[in-house]
Amino acid sequence: MEHTKKTVFPDDWEDEERMNFLFSDFKENREVQPSDWDSKMEFWTSLVLQTCRTHGAVSLSLKELDAAFKRNGRLPLGLTTVIQSMARCGKLQRESEFAANVDSGWLSWGVGVLLVKPLKWTFSTLLGSSLVSQDESFVVIELVKEKAADLLEAYRSSAFSGRSLLSFQELSELCSEVCPGESSLCLALLQLQREKRCTVSVHEGEKIVKFSRPGQCRVSPVSDVDVGIYQLQCSENLLGERIKVLGLEADKCREEARMLLRDRKKSQALRCLRGRKRVEKRADNLFAQLETIRGILDRIAQSQTDKLVMQAYQTGVAALRLALKDVTVEGAESLVDQIQELCDVQEDVNQTLAGVATSDENVDELEEELKALMEDADEMTDRLPGVLPEVPHNPLVPPRETAQGGSSLLASLPDVPTNTFNISDQQLEEELNRLTLRDSDLGQKKRLEPAL
């Protein structure tokens, strides 16, 4: 555990009575006082995890815990039991076991040199010993998973994300804040190897790292193409550094020539300028080589993009072929003909139903009848003024004026008609006799009808 920050202790740390209990050893049998045993175990487990997270560490040892939790010259006596309990619960794992569980050989890329006595745990395990050595390192599983996720995110958000391979040294410089120590970096890489999101190999004595691409569930193995690209990238970096050095050297020659001219040493100044020209020529040659390498890298990147496009096309063609498996041109034409035929039938049905509701002949007859009615109405309007009497033009007299004098009311009334009907008295009597005879005949008929 790397002590980069000061340990933060809980409030109980200043309680003497409480700390005397916590610094004492655990009972051999938990069943004697289970509540006290569980309370003490929960306190130390929480404090161990909090301390490791504060220091940014993903591993710990009993020696480091004793140094971190030393109080007033006293050491906690139950930390061995705490480590054993956390290991049984899966919160801790021996560092050597953690590395050995990775599929790829961890010793091949130098992880073993970071482990303390890597074979000691093997003998103790075979002999059945449960003792915890002071220097034996344990990995905190929860914290190493968090550190691995942070490491992968730091790589993907950096300028190196476009590179397929990365040297171990470049990765160490890139993730110096995430993994300040080499041990934590190796353990985070081992965790990523467990999750199939990273692979580490050794090429010509140098450790190289390959991460999975965004969207990929697992990393692909390191291929010859990856190694070739990595070598080209290394050559690019090397040429860039040499060109920078030659540029500084050319500037130095120019400055020396200027100083020699001030001292009136013309011949020596000319030699400096000739040297500057040679340096610039070498820099130009290296720059041409650098441009060639960059062009090759661009072509490789373009070919990889083309490969992805081709894979997408192939996937699309396969999906389209599967989707059109049961579809043929003849079937499509037959289906279109059936749809057109059904549409024609529907149009005929609609026209037939519309013809039953109102035919053209009925509409014409109704229009002729309506025209005749309108002509009759016009004729009746023309006759109305001759049948009705003329409207009186005499003004009406208010009632109070009538009460004062009746002569004015009589004067306002129209004249009594003087027309006489052309009927004589004898004709009226004959008509009266006929009506009387009809009434008497009706009475006799009623008396002769039998009762029902």
CSV table of C-alpha atoms in Angstrom, one decimal:
chain,number,residue,atom,x,y,z
A,1,MET,CA,0.0,0.0,0.0
A,2,GLU,CA,1.5,3.3,-1.1
A,3,HIS,CA,1.2,6.1,1.5
A,4,THR,CA,0.4,9.1,-0.7
A,5,LYS,CA,-2.1,10.7,1.6
A,6,LYS,CA,-2.8,10.9,5.3
A,7,THR,CA,-5.0,8.3,6.7
A,8,VAL,CA,-8.4,9.6,7.9
A,9,PHE,CA,-9.6,7.8,11.1
A,10,PRO,CA,-13.2,7.6,12.4
A,11,ASP,CA,-14.4,9.4,15.4
A,12,ASP,CA,-14.0,6.3,17.6
A,13,TRP,CA,-10.2,6.7,17.2
A,14,GLU,CA,-10.1,9.1,20.1
A,15,ASP,CA,-12.2,7.0,22.4
A,16,GLU,CA,-9.7,5.1,24.7
A,17,GLU,CA,-12.2,2.6,26.0
A,18,ARG,CA,-13.5,1.8,22.5
A,19,MET,CA,-10.1,1.6,21.0
A,20,ASN,CA,-8.8,-0.7,23.7
A,21,PHE,CA,-11.6,-3.1,22.7
A,22,LEU,CA,-10.9,-2.8,19.0
A,23,PHE,CA,-7.1,-3.2,19.4
A,24,SER,CA,-7.6,-6.4,21.3
A,25,ASP,CA,-7.4,-9.8,19.5
A,26,PHE,CA,-10.5,-11.7,18.4
A,27,LYS,CA,-11.9,-14.5,20.4
A,28,GLU,CA,-11.0,-17.9,19.0
A,29,ASN,CA,-14.6,-18.9,18.9
A,30,ARG,CA,-17.0,-16.4,17.4
A,31,GLU,CA,-20.0,-18.0,19.1
A,32,VAL,CA,-18.9,-16.9,22.5
A,33,GLN,CA,-19.7,-13.2,21.8
A,34,PRO,CA,-21.0,-13.0,18.2
A,35,SER,CA,-22.2,-9.3,18.5
A,36,ASP,CA,-18.8,-8.1,19.7
A,37,TRP,CA,-16.9,-10.2,17.2
A,38,ASP,CA,-19.0,-8.9,14.3
A,39,SER,CA,-18.8,-5.3,15.5
A,40,LYS,CA,-15.0,-5.4,15.6
A,41,MET,CA,-14.7,-7.2,12.2
A,42,GLU,CA,-17.0,-4.6,10.6
A,43,PHE,CA,-15.0,-1.7,12.0
A,44,TRP,CA,-11.6,-3.0,10.7
A,45,THR,CA,-13.0,-4.2,7.3
A,46,SER,CA,-14.5,-0.8,6.6
A,47,LEU,CA,-11.3,1.1,7.8
A,48,VAL,CA,-9.1,-1.1,5.6
A,49,LEU,CA,-11.1,-0.4,2.5
A,50,GLN,CA,-11.3,3.3,3.3
A,51,THR,CA,-7.6,3.6,3.9
A,52,CYS,CA,-6.7,1.8,0.6
A,53,ARG,CA,-9.1,4.0,-1.4
A,54,THR,CA,-7.7,7.1,0.2
A,55,HIS,CA,-4.1,6.1,-0.6
A,56,GLY,CA,-5.1,5.0,-4.2
A,57,ALA,CA,-3.8,1.5,-3.5
A,58,VAL,CA,-5.2,-1.7,-4.8
A,59,SER,CA,-3.1,-4.1,-2.6
A,60,LEU,CA,-2.0,-4.3,1.0
A,61,SER,CA,0.1,-6.3,3.4
A,62,LEU,CA,-0.1,-6.9,7.1
A,63,LYS,CA,3.1,-4.9,7.6
A,64,GLU,CA,1.6,-1.9,5.8
A,65,LEU,CA,-1.6,-2.1,7.8
A,66,ASP,CA,0.3,-2.2,11.1
A,67,ALA,CA,2.2,0.9,10.1
A,68,ALA,CA,-0.9,2.7,9.0
A,69,PHE,CA,-3.0,1.8,12.1
A,70,LYS,CA,-0.3,2.2,14.8
A,71,ARG,CA,-1.7,4.3,17.7
A,72,ASN,CA,0.2,5.5,20.7
A,73,GLY,CA,2.9,2.9,20.2
A,74,ARG,CA,0.3,0.0,20.0
A,75,LEU,CA,-0.5,-2.2,17.1
A,76,PRO,CA,-3.9,-3.8,16.5
A,77,LEU,CA,-3.8,-7.5,17.3
A,78,GLY,CA,-6.6,-8.8,15.2
A,79,LEU,CA,-5.5,-7.7,11.7
A,80,THR,CA,-4.5,-11.2,10.8
A,81,THR,CA,-8.0,-12.4,11.5
A,82,VAL,CA,-9.4,-9.5,9.5
A,83,ILE,CA,-7.3,-10.3,6.5
A,84,GLN,CA,-8.3,-14.0,6.7
A,85,SER,CA,-12.0,-13.2,7.0
A,86,MET,CA,-11.8,-10.7,4.0
A,87,ALA,CA,-10.0,-13.4,1.9
A,88,ARG,CA,-12.7,-16.0,2.7
A,89,CYS,CA,-15.4,-13.5,1.7
A,90,GLY,CA,-13.7,-12.8,-1.6
A,91,LYS,CA,-12.8,-9.2,-0.8
A,92,LEU,CA,-9.1,-10.0,-0.7
A,93,GLN,CA,-7.0,-12.4,-2.8
A,94,ARG,CA,-3.3,-13.2,-2.6
A,95,GLU,CA,-1.4,-11.2,-5.2
A,96,SER,CA,0.3,-14.3,-6.6
A,97,GLU,CA,-3.1,-16.1,-6.9
A,98,PHE,CA,-4.6,-13.1,-8.6
A,99,ALA,CA,-1.9,-13.0,-11.2
A,100,ALA,CA,-1.8,-16.7,-11.8
A,101,ASN,CA,-5.6,-16.8,-12.6
A,102,VAL,CA,-5.0,-14.7,-15.7
A,103,ASP,CA,-5.0,-16.8,-18.9
A,104,SER,CA,-1.8,-15.4,-20.3
A,105,GLY,CA,1.4,-16.1,-18.6
A,106,TRP,CA,1.9,-13.2,-16.2
A,107,LEU,CA,5.6,-14.2,-15.6
A,108,SER,CA,6.2,-13.7,-19.3
A,109,TRP,CA,5.9,-9.9,-19.0
A,110,GLY,CA,7.6,-9.4,-15.7
A,111,VAL,CA,4.8,-9.3,-13.2
A,112,GLY,CA,6.5,-11.8,-11.0
A,113,VAL,CA,9.3,-9.4,-10.1
A,114,LEU,CA,6.7,-7.2,-8.4
A,115,LEU,CA,5.5,-9.9,-6.1
A,116,VAL,CA,7.1,-10.5,-2.8
A,117,LYS,CA,8.4,-14.1,-2.5
A,118,PRO,CA,6.0,-15.5,-5.1
A,119,LEU,CA,6.6,-19.1,-4.2
A,120,LYS,CA,6.2,-18.8,-0.5
A,121,TRP,CA,2.4,-18.9,-0.7
A,122,THR,CA,2.5,-22.1,-2.7
A,123,PHE,CA,4.3,-24.0,0.0
A,124,SER,CA,2.1,-22.6,2.7
A,125,THR,CA,-1.0,-23.5,0.8
A,126,LEU,CA,0.2,-27.1,0.1
A,127,LEU,CA,1.0,-27.5,3.8
A,128,GLY,CA,-2.4,-26.2,4.8
A,129,SER,CA,-1.0,-23.2,6.8
A,130,SER,CA,-3.4,-20.3,7.3
A,131,LEU,CA,-0.8,-17.9,8.7
A,132,VAL,CA,-0.4,-14.5,7.1
A,133,SER,CA,3.1,-13.3,6.5
A,134,GLN,CA,4.0,-9.7,7.3
A,135,ASP,CA,5.2,-9.1,3.8
A,136,GLU,CA,2.6,-11.1,1.9
A,137,SER,CA,0.6,-8.9,-0.5
A,138,PHE,CA,-3.1,-9.1,-1.0
A,139,VAL,CA,-5.2,-7.6,-3.8
A,140,VAL,CA,-8.4,-5.7,-2.9
A,141,ILE,CA,-10.8,-7.0,-5.5
A,142,GLU,CA,-13.2,-4.1,-5.3
A,143,LEU,CA,-10.5,-1.4,-5.7
A,144,VAL,CA,-8.6,-3.2,-8.5
A,145,LYS,CA,-11.8,-3.3,-10.6
A,146,GLU,CA,-12.3,0.4,-10.1
A,147,LYS,CA,-8.6,1.1,-11.0
A,148,ALA,CA,-8.9,-1.0,-14.1
A,149,ALA,CA,-12.0,0.9,-15.3
A,150,ASP,CA,-10.2,4.2,-14.7
A,151,LEU,CA,-7.1,3.0,-16.6
A,152,LEU,CA,-9.1,2.0,-19.6
A,153,GLU,CA,-11.0,5.3,-19.6
A,154,ALA,CA,-7.8,7.3,-19.3
A,155,TYR,CA,-6.4,5.5,-22.4
A,156,ARG,CA,-9.5,6.0,-24.5
A,157,SER,CA,-9.7,9.7,-23.7
A,158,SER,CA,-6.0,10.3,-24.5
A,159,ALA,CA,-4.2,11.1,-27.8
A,160,PHE,CA,-3.0,7.4,-27.9
A,161,SER,CA,-6.5,6.0,-28.3
A,162,GLY,CA,-6.0,5.8,-32.1
A,163,ARG,CA,-3.0,3.5,-31.7
A,164,SER,CA,-3.5,-0.3,-31.6
A,165,LEU,CA,-0.5,-1.0,-29.4
A,166,LEU,CA,1.2,1.0,-26.7
A,167,SER,CA,4.4,0.5,-24.9
A,168,PHE,CA,4.4,-0.1,-21.2
A,169,GLN,CA,6.6,3.0,-20.6
A,170,GLU,CA,4.2,5.2,-22.6
A,171,LEU,CA,1.2,3.7,-20.7
A,172,SER,CA,3.0,4.4,-17.3
A,173,GLU,CA,3.5,8.1,-18.3
A,174,LEU,CA,0.0,8.4,-19.6
A,175,CYS,CA,-1.7,7.0,-16.5
A,176,SER,CA,0.7,8.3,-13.8
A,177,GLU,CA,-2.2,10.0,-12.0
A,178,VAL,CA,-4.5,7.0,-12.2
A,179,CYS,CA,-1.8,4.4,-11.2
A,180,PRO,CA,1.0,6.2,-9.5
A,181,GLY,CA,3.0,3.0,-8.8
A,182,GLU,CA,4.1,0.3,-11.1
A,183,SER,CA,2.6,-2.4,-8.9
A,184,SER,CA,-0.9,-0.8,-9.1
A,185,LEU,CA,-0.5,-0.4,-12.9
A,186,CYS,CA,0.4,-4.1,-13.3
A,187,LEU,CA,-2.5,-5.2,-11.2
A,188,ALA,CA,-4.9,-3.0,-13.1
A,189,LEU,CA,-3.7,-4.5,-16.4
A,190,LEU,CA,-4.1,-8.0,-14.9
A,191,GLN,CA,-7.7,-7.2,-14.0
A,192,LEU,CA,-8.3,-5.9,-17.6
A,193,GLN,CA,-6.8,-9.2,-18.9
A,194,ARG,CA,-9.2,-11.1,-16.7
A,195,GLU,CA,-12.1,-9.1,-18.3
A,196,LYS,CA,-10.7,-9.7,-21.8
A,197,ARG,CA,-10.4,-6.0,-22.4
A,198,CYS,CA,-6.6,-5.9,-22.5
A,199,THR,CA,-3.7,-8.1,-23.5
A,200,VAL,CA,0.0,-7.7,-22.6
A,201,SER,CA,2.8,-9.3,-24.6
A,202,VAL,CA,6.6,-8.9,-25.0
A,203,HIS,CA,8.1,-8.0,-28.3
A,204,GLU,CA,11.9,-7.9,-28.6
A,205,GLY,CA,12.2,-7.6,-24.8
A,206,GLU,CA,9.7,-4.7,-24.6
A,207,LYS,CA,6.3,-5.0,-23.0
A,208,ILE,CA,3.5,-3.8,-25.3
A,209,VAL,CA,-0.2,-3.4,-24.4
A,210,LYS,CA,-3.3,-3.7,-26.6
A,211,PHE,CA,-6.7,-2.5,-25.4
A,212,SER,CA,-10.1,-3.4,-26.7
A,213,ARG,CA,-11.8,-0.9,-29.0
A,214,PRO,CA,-15.0,0.9,-27.9
A,215,GLY,CA,-18.0,-1.3,-28.7
A,216,GLN,CA,-15.9,-4.5,-28.6
A,217,CYS,CA,-16.7,-7.0,-25.8
A,218,ARG,CA,-13.2,-8.4,-25.9
A,219,VAL,CA,-9.8,-7.5,-27.2
A,220,SER,CA,-8.4,-9.2,-30.3
A,221,PRO,CA,-5.0,-11.0,-30.1
A,222,VAL,CA,-1.9,-9.1,-31.1
A,223,SER,CA,-1.4,-9.8,-34.8
A,224,ASP,CA,1.6,-9.3,-37.1
A,225,VAL,CA,-0.2,-6.3,-38.6
A,226,ASP,CA,-0.4,-4.8,-35.1
A,227,VAL,CA,3.3,-5.4,-34.5
A,228,GLY,CA,4.2,-3.9,-37.9
A,229,ILE,CA,2.1,-0.8,-37.1
A,230,TYR,CA,3.8,-0.5,-33.7
A,231,GLN,CA,7.2,-0.6,-35.2
A,232,LEU,CA,6.3,2.1,-37.7
A,233,GLN,CA,5.0,4.2,-34.9
A,234,CYS,CA,8.2,3.7,-32.9
A,235,SER,CA,10.2,4.7,-36.0
A,236,GLU,CA,8.1,7.8,-36.4
A,237,ASN,CA,8.7,8.8,-32.9
A,238,LEU,CA,12.4,8.1,-33.2
A,239,LEU,CA,12.8,10.1,-36.4
A,240,GLY,CA,10.8,13.0,-34.9
A,241,GLU,CA,13.1,13.1,-31.9
A,242,ARG,CA,16.3,13.0,-34.1
A,243,ILE,CA,14.9,15.8,-36.4
A,244,LYS,CA,14.3,17.9,-33.3
A,245,VAL,CA,17.9,17.3,-32.1
A,246,LEU,CA,19.3,18.2,-35.5
A,247,GLY,CA,17.3,21.4,-35.5
A,248,LEU,CA,18.7,22.4,-32.2
A,249,GLU,CA,22.2,21.5,-33.4
A,250,ALA,CA,21.7,23.7,-36.6
A,251,ASP,CA,20.6,26.6,-34.4
A,252,LYS,CA,23.7,26.1,-32.2
A,253,CYS,CA,26.0,26.2,-35.3
A,254,ARG,CA,24.3,29.4,-36.5
A,255,GLU,CA,24.8,31.1,-33.2
A,256,GLU,CA,28.4,30.0,-33.0
A,257,ALA,CA,29.0,31.4,-36.5
A,258,ARG,CA,27.5,34.7,-35.4
A,259,MET,CA,29.7,34.9,-32.4
A,260,LEU,CA,32.8,34.2,-34.5
A,261,LEU,CA,31.9,36.9,-36.9
A,262,ARG,CA,31.7,39.3,-34.0
A,263,ASP,CA,35.3,38.3,-33.1
A,264,ARG,CA,36.3,38.7,-36.8
A,265,LYS,CA,37.1,35.0,-37.2
A,266,LYS,CA,35.7,34.6,-40.6
A,267,SER,CA,37.2,31.3,-41.6
A,268,GLN,CA,35.9,29.6,-38.4
A,269,ALA,CA,32.5,31.1,-38.9
A,270,LEU,CA,32.4,29.7,-42.4
A,271,ARG,CA,33.2,26.2,-41.0
A,272,CYS,CA,30.3,26.6,-38.6
A,273,LEU,CA,28.0,27.5,-41.4
A,274,ARG,CA,29.2,24.5,-43.5
A,275,GLY,CA,28.5,22.3,-40.5
A,276,ARG,CA,25.0,23.9,-40.2
A,277,LYS,CA,24.3,23.1,-43.8
A,278,ARG,CA,25.3,19.4,-43.3
A,279,VAL,CA,23.1,19.2,-40.3
A,280,GLU,CA,20.2,20.7,-42.1
A,281,LYS,CA,20.7,18.3,-45.0
A,282,ARG,CA,20.6,15.4,-42.7
A,283,ALA,CA,17.5,16.8,-41.0
A,284,ASP,CA,15.8,17.1,-44.5
A,285,ASN,CA,16.6,13.5,-45.3
A,286,LEU,CA,15.2,12.3,-42.0
A,287,PHE,CA,12.2,14.5,-42.5
A,288,ALA,CA,11.6,12.9,-45.9
A,289,GLN,CA,11.8,9.5,-44.3
A,290,LEU,CA,9.4,10.6,-41.6
A,291,GLU,CA,6.9,11.8,-44.2
A,292,THR,CA,7.2,8.4,-46.0
A,293,ILE,CA,6.4,6.6,-42.7
A,294,ARG,CA,3.5,8.8,-42.0
A,295,GLY,CA,2.1,8.2,-45.5
A,296,ILE,CA,2.4,4.4,-44.9
A,297,LEU,CA,0.6,4.8,-41.5
A,298,ASP,CA,-2.2,6.9,-43.2
A,299,ARG,CA,-2.6,4.2,-45.9
A,300,ILE,CA,-2.8,1.5,-43.2
A,301,ALA,CA,-5.4,3.5,-41.3
A,302,GLN,CA,-7.3,4.0,-44.5
A,303,SER,CA,-7.2,0.3,-45.3
A,304,GLN,CA,-8.5,-0.5,-41.9
A,305,THR,CA,-11.3,1.9,-42.4
A,306,ASP,CA,-12.0,0.3,-45.8
A,307,LYS,CA,-12.0,-3.1,-44.1
A,308,LEU,CA,-14.6,-1.9,-41.6
A,309,VAL,CA,-16.7,-0.6,-44.5
A,310,MET,CA,-16.4,-3.8,-46.4
A,311,GLN,CA,-17.4,-5.8,-43.3
A,312,ALA,CA,-20.4,-3.5,-42.9
A,313,TYR,CA,-21.3,-4.0,-46.6
A,314,GLN,CA,-21.0,-7.8,-46.2
A,315,THR,CA,-23.2,-7.8,-43.1
A,316,GLY,CA,-25.8,-5.6,-44.9
A,317,VAL,CA,-25.8,-7.9,-48.0
A,318,ALA,CA,-26.3,-10.9,-45.8
A,319,ALA,CA,-29.1,-9.3,-43.9
A,320,LEU,CA,-30.8,-8.1,-47.1
A,321,ARG,CA,-30.5,-11.5,-48.7
A,322,LEU,CA,-32.1,-13.1,-45.7
A,323,ALA,CA,-34.9,-10.5,-45.6
A,324,LEU,CA,-35.6,-11.1,-49.3
A,325,LYS,CA,-35.3,-14.9,-49.1
A,326,ASP,CA,-39.0,-15.6,-49.9
A,327,VAL,CA,-39.6,-12.5,-52.1
A,328,THR,CA,-39.5,-12.8,-55.9
A,329,VAL,CA,-40.3,-10.4,-58.8
A,330,GLU,CA,-43.1,-12.7,-60.1
A,331,GLY,CA,-44.7,-12.8,-56.7
A,332,ALA,CA,-44.5,-9.0,-56.3
A,333,GLU,CA,-46.1,-8.5,-59.7
A,334,SER,CA,-48.9,-11.0,-58.9
A,335,LEU,CA,-49.5,-9.2,-55.6
A,336,VAL,CA,-49.7,-5.8,-57.3
A,337,ASP,CA,-52.2,-7.2,-59.9
A,338,GLN,CA,-54.4,-8.6,-57.2
A,339,ILE,CA,-54.3,-5.3,-55.4
A,340,GLN,CA,-55.3,-3.4,-58.6
A,341,GLU,CA,-58.1,-5.9,-59.3
A,342,LEU,CA,-59.5,-5.5,-55.8
A,343,CYS,CA,-59.4,-1.7,-56.1
A,344,ASP,CA,-61.3,-1.8,-59.3
A,345,VAL,CA,-64.0,-4.1,-57.8
A,346,GLN,CA,-64.3,-1.7,-54.8
A,347,GLU,CA,-64.7,1.2,-57.2
A,348,ASP,CA,-67.5,-0.6,-59.1
A,349,VAL,CA,-69.3,-1.4,-55.8
A,350,ASN,CA,-69.1,2.2,-54.7
A,351,GLN,CA,-70.6,3.4,-58.0
A,352,THR,CA,-73.4,0.8,-57.8
A,353,LEU,CA,-74.3,1.8,-54.2
A,354,ALA,CA,-74.3,5.5,-55.2
A,355,GLY,CA,-76.7,4.8,-58.2
A,356,VAL,CA,-79.2,3.0,-56.0
A,357,ALA,CA,-79.5,5.9,-53.6
A,358,THR,CA,-80.2,8.6,-56.3
A,359,SER,CA,-80.4,7.9,-60.0
A,360,ASP,CA,-80.0,10.5,-62.7
A,361,GLU,CA,-83.6,10.1,-63.9
A,362,ASN,CA,-85.1,10.7,-60.4
A,363,VAL,CA,-83.0,13.8,-60.0
A,364,ASP,CA,-84.2,15.2,-63.4
A,365,GLU,CA,-87.9,14.6,-62.4
A,366,LEU,CA,-87.4,16.3,-59.0
A,367,GLU,CA,-85.9,19.3,-60.7
A,368,GLU,CA,-88.8,19.7,-63.1
A,369,GLU,CA,-91.4,19.4,-60.3
A,370,LEU,CA,-89.5,22.0,-58.3
A,371,LYS,CA,-89.5,24.3,-61.3
A,372,ALA,CA,-93.3,23.9,-61.7
A,373,LEU,CA,-93.9,24.6,-58.1
A,374,MET,CA,-91.9,27.8,-58.3
A,375,GLU,CA,-94.0,28.9,-61.4
A,376,ASP,CA,-97.3,28.3,-59.5
A,377,ALA,CA,-96.1,30.3,-56.5
A,378,ASP,CA,-95.3,33.2,-58.8
A,379,GLU,CA,-98.8,33.1,-60.4
A,380,MET,CA,-100.5,33.0,-56.9
A,381,THR,CA,-98.5,36.1,-56.0
A,382,ASP,CA,-99.7,37.9,-59.0
A,383,ARG,CA,-103.3,37.2,-58.3
A,384,LEU,CA,-103.4,38.1,-54.6
A,385,PRO,CA,-103.7,41.9,-55.1
A,386,GLY,CA,-106.9,41.6,-57.1
A,387,VAL,CA,-108.8,39.3,-54.7
A,388,LEU,CA,-108.0,41.1,-51.4
A,389,PRO,CA,-109.9,44.3,-50.6
A,390,GLU,CA,-108.0,47.6,-50.7
A,391,VAL,CA,-106.2,48.7,-47.6
A,392,PRO,CA,-108.1,51.5,-45.9
A,393,HIS,CA,-106.3,54.9,-46.0
A,394,ASN,CA,-108.4,56.6,-43.2
A,395,PRO,CA,-106.4,57.2,-40.0
A,396,LEU,CA,-107.4,55.5,-36.9
A,397,VAL,CA,-109.0,57.6,-34.1
A,398,PRO,CA,-107.7,57.2,-30.6
A,399,PRO,CA,-110.3,55.8,-28.0
A,400,ARG,CA,-110.5,59.0,-26.0
A,401,GLU,CA,-111.6,60.9,-29.0
A,402,THR,CA,-114.4,58.3,-29.7
A,403,ALA,CA,-115.8,58.7,-26.2
A,404,GLN,CA,-116.2,62.4,-26.8
A,405,GLY,CA,-118.1,62.1,-30.0
A,406,GLY,CA,-119.6,59.0,-31.9
A,407,SER,CA,-120.1,60.8,-35.2
A,408,SER,CA,-116.3,60.8,-35.9
A,409,LEU,CA,-116.1,57.0,-35.4
A,410,LEU,CA,-119.0,56.4,-37.8
A,411,ALA,CA,-117.4,58.7,-40.3
A,412,SER,CA,-114.2,56.6,-40.2
A,413,LEU,CA,-115.9,53.3,-41.0
A,414,PRO,CA,-116.2,52.2,-44.6
A,415,ASP,CA,-119.4,52.4,-46.5
A,416,VAL,CA,-121.9,49.6,-46.3
A,417,PRO,CA,-121.9,47.5,-49.4
A,418,THR,CA,-125.0,48.0,-51.6
A,419,ASN,CA,-124.5,45.0,-53.8
A,420,THR,CA,-127.6,42.6,-53.9
A,421,PHE,CA,-127.6,38.9,-54.5
A,422,ASN,CA,-129.6,37.9,-57.6
A,423,ILE,CA,-131.7,35.3,-55.6
A,424,SER,CA,-135.5,35.7,-55.2
A,425,ASP,CA,-137.5,34.7,-52.1
A,426,GLN,CA,-139.2,31.8,-54.0
A,427,GLN,CA,-135.8,30.3,-54.8
A,428,LEU,CA,-134.8,30.5,-51.1
A,429,GLU,CA,-138.0,28.7,-50.0
A,430,GLU,CA,-137.4,25.9,-52.5
A,431,GLU,CA,-133.8,25.4,-51.3
A,432,LEU,CA,-135.2,25.3,-47.7
A,433,ASN,CA,-137.7,22.6,-48.6
A,434,ARG,CA,-135.0,20.4,-50.3
A,435,LEU,CA,-132.9,20.6,-47.1
A,436,THR,CA,-135.9,19.6,-45.0
A,437,LEU,CA,-136.6,16.5,-47.1
A,438,ARG,CA,-133.0,15.4,-47.0
A,439,ASP,CA,-133.0,15.6,-43.2
A,440,SER,CA,-136.2,13.5,-42.9
A,441,ASP,CA,-134.8,10.8,-45.3
A,442,LEU,CA,-131.7,10.5,-43.1
A,443,GLY,CA,-133.7,10.0,-40.0
A,444,GLN,CA,-135.8,7.1,-41.6
A,445,LYS,CA,-132.7,5.3,-42.7
A,446,LYS,CA,-131.3,5.4,-39.2
A,447,ARG,CA,-134.5,3.8,-37.8
A,448,LEU,CA,-134.5,1.0,-40.4
A,449,GLU,CA,-130.9,-0.1,-39.8
A,450,PRO,CA,-130.8,-3.3,-37.5
A,451,ALA,CA,-129.0,-3.1,-34.2
A,452,LEU,CA,-125.6,-4.9,-34.2
